[in-house]
Structure formats: C-alpha cells, structure tokens
CSV table of C-alpha atoms in Angstrom, one decimal:
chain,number,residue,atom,x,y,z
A,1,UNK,CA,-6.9,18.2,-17.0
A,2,UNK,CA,-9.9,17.4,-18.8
A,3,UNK,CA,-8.5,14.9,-20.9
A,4,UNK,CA,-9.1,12.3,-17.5
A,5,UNK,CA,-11.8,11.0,-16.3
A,6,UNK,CA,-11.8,12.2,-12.7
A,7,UNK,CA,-12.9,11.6,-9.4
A,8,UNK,CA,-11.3,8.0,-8.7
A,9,UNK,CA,-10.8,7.9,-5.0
A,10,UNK,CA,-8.3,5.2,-3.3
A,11,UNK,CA,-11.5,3.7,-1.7
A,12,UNK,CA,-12.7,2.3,-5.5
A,13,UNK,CA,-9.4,0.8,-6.4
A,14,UNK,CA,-9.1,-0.9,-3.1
A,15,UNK,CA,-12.3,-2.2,-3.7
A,16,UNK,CA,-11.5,-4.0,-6.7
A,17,UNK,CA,-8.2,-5.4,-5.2
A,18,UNK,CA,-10.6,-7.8,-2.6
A,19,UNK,CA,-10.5,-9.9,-5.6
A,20,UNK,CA,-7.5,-11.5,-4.7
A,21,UNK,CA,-8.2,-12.0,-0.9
A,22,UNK,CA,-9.8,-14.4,0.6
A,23,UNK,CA,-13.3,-14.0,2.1
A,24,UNK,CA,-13.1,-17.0,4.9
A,25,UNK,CA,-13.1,-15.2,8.6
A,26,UNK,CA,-12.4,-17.5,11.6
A,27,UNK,CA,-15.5,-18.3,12.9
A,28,UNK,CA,-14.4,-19.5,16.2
A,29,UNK,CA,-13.2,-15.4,17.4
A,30,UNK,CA,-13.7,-15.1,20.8
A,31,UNK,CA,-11.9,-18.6,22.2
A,32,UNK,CA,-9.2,-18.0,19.4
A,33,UNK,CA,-8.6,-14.2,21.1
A,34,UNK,CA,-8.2,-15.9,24.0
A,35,UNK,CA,-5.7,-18.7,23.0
A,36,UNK,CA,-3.7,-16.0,21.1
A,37,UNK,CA,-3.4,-13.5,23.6
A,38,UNK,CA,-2.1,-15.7,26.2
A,39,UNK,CA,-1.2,-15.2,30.2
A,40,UNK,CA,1.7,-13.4,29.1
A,41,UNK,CA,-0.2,-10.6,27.2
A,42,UNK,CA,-2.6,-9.9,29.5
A,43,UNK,CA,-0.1,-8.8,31.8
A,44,UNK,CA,1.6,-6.7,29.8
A,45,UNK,CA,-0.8,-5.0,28.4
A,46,UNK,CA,-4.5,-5.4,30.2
A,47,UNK,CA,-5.9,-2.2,28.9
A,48,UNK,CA,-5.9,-3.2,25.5
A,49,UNK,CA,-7.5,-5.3,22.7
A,50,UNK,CA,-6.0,-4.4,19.8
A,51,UNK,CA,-7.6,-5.3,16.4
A,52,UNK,CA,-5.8,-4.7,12.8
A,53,UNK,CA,-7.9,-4.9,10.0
A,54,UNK,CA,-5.5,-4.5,7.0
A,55,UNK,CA,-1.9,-6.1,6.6
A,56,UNK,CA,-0.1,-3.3,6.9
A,57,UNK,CA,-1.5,-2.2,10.1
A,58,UNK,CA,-0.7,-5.8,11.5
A,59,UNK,CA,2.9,-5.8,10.4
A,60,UNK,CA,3.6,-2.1,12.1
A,61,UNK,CA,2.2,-3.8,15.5
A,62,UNK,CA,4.3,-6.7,15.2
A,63,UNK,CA,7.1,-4.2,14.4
A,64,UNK,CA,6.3,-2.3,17.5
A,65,UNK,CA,6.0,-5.4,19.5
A,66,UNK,CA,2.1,-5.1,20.6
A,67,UNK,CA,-0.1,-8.2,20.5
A,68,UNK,CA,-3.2,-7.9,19.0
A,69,UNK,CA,-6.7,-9.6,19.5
A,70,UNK,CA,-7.2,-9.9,16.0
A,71,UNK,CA,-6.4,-9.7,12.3
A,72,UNK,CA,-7.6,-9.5,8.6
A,73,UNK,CA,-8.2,-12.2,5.8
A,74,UNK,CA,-5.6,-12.0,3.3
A,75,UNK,CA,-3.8,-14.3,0.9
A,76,UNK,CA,-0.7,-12.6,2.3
A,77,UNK,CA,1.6,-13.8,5.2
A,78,UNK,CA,1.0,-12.2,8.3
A,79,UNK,CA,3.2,-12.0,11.3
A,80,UNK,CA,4.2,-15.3,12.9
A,81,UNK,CA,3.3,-13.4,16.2
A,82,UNK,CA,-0.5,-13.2,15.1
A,83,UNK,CA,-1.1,-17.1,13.7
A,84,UNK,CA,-3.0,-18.1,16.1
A,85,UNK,CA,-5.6,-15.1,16.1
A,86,UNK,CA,-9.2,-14.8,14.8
A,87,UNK,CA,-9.4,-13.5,11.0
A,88,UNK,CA,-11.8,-10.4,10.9
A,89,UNK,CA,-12.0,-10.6,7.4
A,90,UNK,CA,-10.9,-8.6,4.3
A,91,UNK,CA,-9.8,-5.2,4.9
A,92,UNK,CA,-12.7,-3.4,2.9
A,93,UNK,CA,-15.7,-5.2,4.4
A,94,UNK,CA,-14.7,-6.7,7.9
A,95,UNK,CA,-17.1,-9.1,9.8
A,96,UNK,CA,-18.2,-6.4,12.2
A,97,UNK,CA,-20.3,-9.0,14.4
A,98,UNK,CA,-16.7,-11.2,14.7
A,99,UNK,CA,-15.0,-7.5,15.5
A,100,UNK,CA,-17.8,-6.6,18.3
A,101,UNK,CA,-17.3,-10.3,19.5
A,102,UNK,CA,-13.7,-9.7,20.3
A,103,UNK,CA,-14.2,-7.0,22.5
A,104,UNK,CA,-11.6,-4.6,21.2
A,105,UNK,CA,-10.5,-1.0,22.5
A,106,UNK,CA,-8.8,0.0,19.6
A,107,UNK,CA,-9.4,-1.3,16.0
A,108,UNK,CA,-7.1,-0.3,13.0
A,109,UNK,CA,-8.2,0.8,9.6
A,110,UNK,CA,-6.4,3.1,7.0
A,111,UNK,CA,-7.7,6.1,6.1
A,112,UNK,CA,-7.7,4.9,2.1
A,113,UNK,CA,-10.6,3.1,3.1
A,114,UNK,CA,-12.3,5.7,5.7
A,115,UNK,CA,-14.9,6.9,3.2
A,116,UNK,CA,-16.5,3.3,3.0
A,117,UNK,CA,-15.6,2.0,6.1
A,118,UNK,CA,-16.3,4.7,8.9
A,119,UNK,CA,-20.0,4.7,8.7
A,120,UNK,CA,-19.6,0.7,8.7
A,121,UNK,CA,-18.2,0.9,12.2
A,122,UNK,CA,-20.1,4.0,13.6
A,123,UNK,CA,-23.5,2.2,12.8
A,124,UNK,CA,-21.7,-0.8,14.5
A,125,UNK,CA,-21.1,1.1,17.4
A,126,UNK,CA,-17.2,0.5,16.6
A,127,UNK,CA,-14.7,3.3,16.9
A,128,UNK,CA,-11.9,3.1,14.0
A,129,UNK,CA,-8.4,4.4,14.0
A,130,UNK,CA,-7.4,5.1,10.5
A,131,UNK,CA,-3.9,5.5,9.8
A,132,UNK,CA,-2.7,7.5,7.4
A,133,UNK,CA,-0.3,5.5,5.2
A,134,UNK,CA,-0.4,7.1,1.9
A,135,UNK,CA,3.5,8.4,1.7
A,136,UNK,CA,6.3,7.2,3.5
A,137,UNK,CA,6.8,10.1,5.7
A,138,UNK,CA,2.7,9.9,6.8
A,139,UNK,CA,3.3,6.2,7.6
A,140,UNK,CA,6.6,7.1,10.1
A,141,UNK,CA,4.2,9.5,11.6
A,142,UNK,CA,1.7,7.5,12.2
A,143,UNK,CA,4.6,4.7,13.6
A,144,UNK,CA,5.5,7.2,16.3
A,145,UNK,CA,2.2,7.7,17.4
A,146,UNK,CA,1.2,4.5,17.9
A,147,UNK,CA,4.6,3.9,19.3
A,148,UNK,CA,3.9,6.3,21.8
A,149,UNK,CA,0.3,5.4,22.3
A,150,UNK,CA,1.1,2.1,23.2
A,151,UNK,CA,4.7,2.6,25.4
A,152,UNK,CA,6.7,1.3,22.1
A,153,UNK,CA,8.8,4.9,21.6
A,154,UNK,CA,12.3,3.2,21.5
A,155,UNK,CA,10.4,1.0,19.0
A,156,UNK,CA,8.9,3.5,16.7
A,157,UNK,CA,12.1,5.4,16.7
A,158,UNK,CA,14.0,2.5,15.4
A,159,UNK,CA,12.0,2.0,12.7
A,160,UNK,CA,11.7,5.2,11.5
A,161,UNK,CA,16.1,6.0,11.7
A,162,UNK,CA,16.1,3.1,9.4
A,163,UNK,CA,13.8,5.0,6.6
A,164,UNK,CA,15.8,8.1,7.4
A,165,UNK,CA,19.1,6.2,6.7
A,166,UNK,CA,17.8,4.5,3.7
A,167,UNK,CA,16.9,8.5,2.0
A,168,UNK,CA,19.9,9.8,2.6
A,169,UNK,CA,21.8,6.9,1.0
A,170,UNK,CA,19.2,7.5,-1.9
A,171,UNK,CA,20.1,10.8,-1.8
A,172,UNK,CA,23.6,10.7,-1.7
A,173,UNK,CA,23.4,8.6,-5.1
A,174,UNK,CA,21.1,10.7,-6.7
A,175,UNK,CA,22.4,14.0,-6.0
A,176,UNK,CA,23.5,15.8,-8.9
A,177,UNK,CA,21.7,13.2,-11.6
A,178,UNK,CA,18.6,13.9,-14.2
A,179,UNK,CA,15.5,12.9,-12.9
A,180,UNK,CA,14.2,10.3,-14.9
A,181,UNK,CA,9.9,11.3,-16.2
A,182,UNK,CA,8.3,8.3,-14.8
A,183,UNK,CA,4.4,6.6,-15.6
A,184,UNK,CA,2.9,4.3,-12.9
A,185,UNK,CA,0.2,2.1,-14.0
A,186,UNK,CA,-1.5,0.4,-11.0
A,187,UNK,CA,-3.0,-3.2,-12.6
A,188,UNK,CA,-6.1,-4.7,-10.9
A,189,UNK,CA,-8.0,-7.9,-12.4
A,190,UNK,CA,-9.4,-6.8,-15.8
A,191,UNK,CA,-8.5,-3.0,-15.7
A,192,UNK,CA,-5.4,-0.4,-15.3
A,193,UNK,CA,-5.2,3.2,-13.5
A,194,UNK,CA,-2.5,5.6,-13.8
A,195,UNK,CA,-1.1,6.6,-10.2
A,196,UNK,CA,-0.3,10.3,-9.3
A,197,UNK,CA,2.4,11.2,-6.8
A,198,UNK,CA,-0.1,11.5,-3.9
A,199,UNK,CA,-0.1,7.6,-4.4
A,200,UNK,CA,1.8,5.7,-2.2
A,201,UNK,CA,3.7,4.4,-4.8
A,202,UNK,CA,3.8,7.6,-6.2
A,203,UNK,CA,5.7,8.7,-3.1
A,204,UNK,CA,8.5,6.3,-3.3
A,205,UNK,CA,9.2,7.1,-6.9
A,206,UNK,CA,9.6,10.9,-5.7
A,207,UNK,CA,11.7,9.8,-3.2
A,208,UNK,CA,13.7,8.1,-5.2
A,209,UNK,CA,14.5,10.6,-7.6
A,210,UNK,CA,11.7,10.2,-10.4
A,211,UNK,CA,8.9,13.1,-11.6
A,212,UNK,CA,5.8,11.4,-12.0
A,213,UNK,CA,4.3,12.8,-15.6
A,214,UNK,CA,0.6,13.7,-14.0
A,215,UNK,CA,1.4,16.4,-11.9
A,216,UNK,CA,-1.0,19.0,-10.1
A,217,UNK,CA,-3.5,16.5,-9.5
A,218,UNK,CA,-5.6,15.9,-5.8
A,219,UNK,CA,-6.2,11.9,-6.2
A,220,UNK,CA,-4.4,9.1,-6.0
A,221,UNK,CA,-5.7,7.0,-9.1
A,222,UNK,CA,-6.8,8.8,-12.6
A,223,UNK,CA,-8.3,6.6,-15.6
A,224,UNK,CA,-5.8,6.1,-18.5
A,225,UNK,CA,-5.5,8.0,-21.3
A,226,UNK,CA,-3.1,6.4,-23.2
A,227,UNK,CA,-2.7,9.5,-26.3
A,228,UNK,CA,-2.3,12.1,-23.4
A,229,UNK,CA,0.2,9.6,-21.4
A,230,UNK,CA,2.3,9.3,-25.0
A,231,UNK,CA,2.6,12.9,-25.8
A,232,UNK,CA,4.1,12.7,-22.0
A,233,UNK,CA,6.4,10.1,-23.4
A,234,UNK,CA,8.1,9.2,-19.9
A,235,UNK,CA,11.7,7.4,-20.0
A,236,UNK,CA,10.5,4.6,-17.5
A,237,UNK,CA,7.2,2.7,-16.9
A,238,UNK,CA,6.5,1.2,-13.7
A,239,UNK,CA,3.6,-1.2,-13.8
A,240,UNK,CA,2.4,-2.9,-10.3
A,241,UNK,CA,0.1,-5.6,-10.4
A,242,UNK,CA,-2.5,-6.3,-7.9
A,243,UNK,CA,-5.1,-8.6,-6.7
A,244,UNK,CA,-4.2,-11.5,-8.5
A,245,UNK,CA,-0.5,-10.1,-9.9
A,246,UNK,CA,-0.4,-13.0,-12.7
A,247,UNK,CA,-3.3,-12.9,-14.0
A,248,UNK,CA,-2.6,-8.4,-14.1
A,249,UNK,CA,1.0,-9.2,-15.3
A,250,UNK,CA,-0.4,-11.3,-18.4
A,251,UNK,CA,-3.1,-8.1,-19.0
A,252,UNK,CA,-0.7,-6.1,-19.0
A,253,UNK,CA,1.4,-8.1,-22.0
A,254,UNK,CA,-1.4,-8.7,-23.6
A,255,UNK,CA,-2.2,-4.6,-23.6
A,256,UNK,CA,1.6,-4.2,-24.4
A,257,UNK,CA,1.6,-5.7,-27.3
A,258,UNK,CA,-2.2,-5.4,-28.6
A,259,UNK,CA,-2.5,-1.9,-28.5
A,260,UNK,CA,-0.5,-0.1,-30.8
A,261,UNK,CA,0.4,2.8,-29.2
A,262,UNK,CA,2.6,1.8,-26.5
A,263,UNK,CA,5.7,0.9,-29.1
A,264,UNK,CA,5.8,4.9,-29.5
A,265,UNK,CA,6.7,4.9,-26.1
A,266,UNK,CA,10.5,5.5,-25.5
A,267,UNK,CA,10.3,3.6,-22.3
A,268,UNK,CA,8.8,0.6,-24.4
A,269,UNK,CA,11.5,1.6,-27.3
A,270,UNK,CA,14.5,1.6,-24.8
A,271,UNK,CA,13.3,-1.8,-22.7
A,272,UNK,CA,12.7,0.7,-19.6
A,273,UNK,CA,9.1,-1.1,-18.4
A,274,UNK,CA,9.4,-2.4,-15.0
A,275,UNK,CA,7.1,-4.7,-13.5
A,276,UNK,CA,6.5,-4.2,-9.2
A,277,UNK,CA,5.8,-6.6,-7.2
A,278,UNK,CA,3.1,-6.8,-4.8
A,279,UNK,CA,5.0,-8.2,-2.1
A,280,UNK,CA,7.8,-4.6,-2.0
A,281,UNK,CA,4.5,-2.2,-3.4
A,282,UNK,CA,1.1,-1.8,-2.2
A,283,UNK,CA,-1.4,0.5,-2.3
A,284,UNK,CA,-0.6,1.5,1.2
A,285,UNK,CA,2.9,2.2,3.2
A,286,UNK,CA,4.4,-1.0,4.7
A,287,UNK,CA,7.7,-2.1,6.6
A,288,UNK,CA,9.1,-3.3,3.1
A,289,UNK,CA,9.6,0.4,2.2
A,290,UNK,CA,13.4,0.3,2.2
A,291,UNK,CA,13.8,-2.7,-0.3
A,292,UNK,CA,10.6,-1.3,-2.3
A,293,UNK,CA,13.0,2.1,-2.2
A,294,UNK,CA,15.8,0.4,-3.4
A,295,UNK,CA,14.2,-1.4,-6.1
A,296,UNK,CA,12.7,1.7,-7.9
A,297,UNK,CA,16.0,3.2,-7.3
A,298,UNK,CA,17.8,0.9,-9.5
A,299,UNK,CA,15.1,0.8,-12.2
A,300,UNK,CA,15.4,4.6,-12.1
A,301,UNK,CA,18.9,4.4,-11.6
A,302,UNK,CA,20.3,1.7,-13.4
C-alpha cells in the first residue's frame, strides 16, 4: 500500500504514550520487597521473585493470585494486592539498577516492547519474559502459561472460560448480521495513527464483528492518510485516546472539525464516531477485555 508511510512498529507508539506516566520509581526497593512480600509469601512461594514491569502484566498476576516483588510506575491503579511494592518505573525504560536490587527470578515485559527493551535487560544481565498480549486469544495463551508455570491452572482456566463465554454471546448476537467497515485511530499527545487488525484493539473489533478498512498489512500502527482512509469511507470510527486521553480527546475535535475532510465521512455524516477509553482499551490485552468487548459491540451493534 504505498499510499502509507510504513514501518511503524508497536515499540514507537508505546514510546510516545510514557507521556502520560509518571517517571517517579520508589527509591526505597529492596526494604519495600521485603515489607510487601510478607511471612506469608515466602512460604508459599520461596522460589520466586516475581517482577511486572507493565500494568497489564501486574493485573494477570493479581488475577492469578501470585505475589510479586515488584511493579511499574503508572498513573493507572494497580492491584490493591501490590500497594505496598517498590515501583520499577515506566514500562518502556525501567530502573534496571532498582530491578537487579530486588533480586528477581522472573521479570515480566510484553513483547510490544521486546525490540527496545531486551538488549536493556541482556546488558543488565536481566532475563525478560515477554508476553505476548497483542490479541485476545495470544493474551489467554499466555494466562495459561503462566498459570501453569506458577501452580495457578484452576486460575488460568477460570479466566480464560470467561472470554470464551463472553464470544460466544457476541457471537450469538452477531450471527447472521452485516459487518459494519470500521477505522481505528489510536490518539497519542500531539499526533494520531491508524490501527490495523494485528492491533490489539484491532482484535476486539474483529471479534466483535467489525472489518477493519486496512487489511493485508504486517504492523500494528500505519501513519494516516486521511484521502486514502475517505475513499474507504468506513460506517464507524473508533478513536482511542492515550497518554493523556483529554488532552488527545480535545485533538481529536479539534482535527474533526478543522480539517475538512472528515465531514465526507459517513461515519462523521451518520454521528457513528466513538470515542474509547483508556481504562476498557489499551495498546495491549488486559482483564477488562469482556466490558472493552462489549462496548465495541454496541457501538458496532447499536
């Protein structure tokens, strides 16, 4: 598709999303590992220091029931189970002296950041999991393998029957119906990207019942092209704002309305432009799949 400019990996947009996390790490990580771990933890499970370095991972452990020894830096509420821990920092650039200090056997990443971060760790002499979490059914894979890496199979199991039962309710109301053509534009502080299906949110779109208008592409993220995306015309436009998701929202208005070429739209003519929010759809699977599912489904769907 020449009319794109190309090469746009996960890694880049992640990148810019740091904006809206905050860079303060507790400094104080070894005696907070301790506190947080407690008496109770080290008996049940001695042979492991668990670290999760994005807010995903840390809500599948908590999910899972597995303590950890530490977490990441976000503006985002973490699991009440974790509050006490040390914060590693921000997923893309973690304090790897503060991870080494913790003395971890296992530290979580996701492999939309592996590019960047894996040499990070290697040269720190770190070994990274990265979980795969770009679709829903990659994420329930990787829940079942942590589930059984860490004695938590009932766990894993549970969690992923409650995806399964949430598609085939979708399903069931979709079956039979139009699919809807559908554009996602992924919002981050100053600039947009158009998402492909191989995005996570891409996924749950599909899922859902929608055709994403880029097809037959390899990346997650592709620069706009607003002429090529309004000879696609799509009937809906999904439009997820991240980093700081006000200050994206209020770009994206401002776009909206100051560039002409969206009111030839027949999403924009029909009142079919949805805004996501962060909370229900990141840039990476996450345990609020089933209301994120349900949510696109109705904007779909209505």
């Amino acid at each position: 598709m020449g009319k794109w400019c190309k090469g746009l990996s996960a890694a880049i947009v992640l990148l810019l999303l740091v904006t809206g996390c905050s860079a303060k790490a507790n400094t104080d990580g070894t005696a907070a590992a301790n506190a947080g771990a407690g008496p109770e933890a080290a008996k049940t499970q001695p042979e492991h220091r668990i670290i999760a370095t994005t807010v995903a991972a840390a809500e599948i452990m908590d999910a899972l029931e597995v303590d950890l020894v530490g977490i990441p830096t976000s503006y985002k509420e973490l699991p009440k189970r974790y509050a006490s821990l040390p914060q590693v920092g921000n997923p893309m650039s973690p304090n790897m002296e503060l991870v080494k200090s913790l003395d971890p056997t296992d530290v979580l990443s996701v492999t939309t950041l592996q590019y960047d971060l894996e040499p990070v760790f290697k040269n720190a002499g770190i070994e990274a999991n990265f979980l795969d979490l770009t679709s829903l059914g990659k994420m329930n894979e990787a829940i079942k393998t942590l589930g059984g890496k860490y004695g938590r199979q009932k766990q894993a199991e549970a969690i992923v029957a409650q995806y399964d039962k949430k598609l085939a309710e979708i399903n069931q109301r979709i079956a039979g119906k139009d699919s809807p053509s559908v554009l996602i534009l992924l919002g981050v502080p100053g600039s947009y990207l158009v998402a492909t299906e191989n995005s996570y949110i891409g996924d749950l779109v599909k899922l859902a019942g929608g055709r994403n208008v880029i097809q037959g592409e390899k990346v997650e993220y592709l620069a706009s092209n607003t002429e090529y995306l309004q000879q696609a015309n799509p009937d809906v436009i999904l439009r997820a704002a991240h980093g700081m998701p006000e200050e994206v929202v209020k770009m994206f208005d401002k776009e909206f309305k100051k560039n002409d070429i969206w009111k030839h739209f027949d999403a924009v003519k029909n009142n079919r432009v949805y805004d996501l929010e962060e909370r229900l759809f990141g840039t990476t699977g996450n345990l609020a799949a089933i209301e994120a599912l349900d949510v696109v489904t109705n904007m779909l769907y209505p």
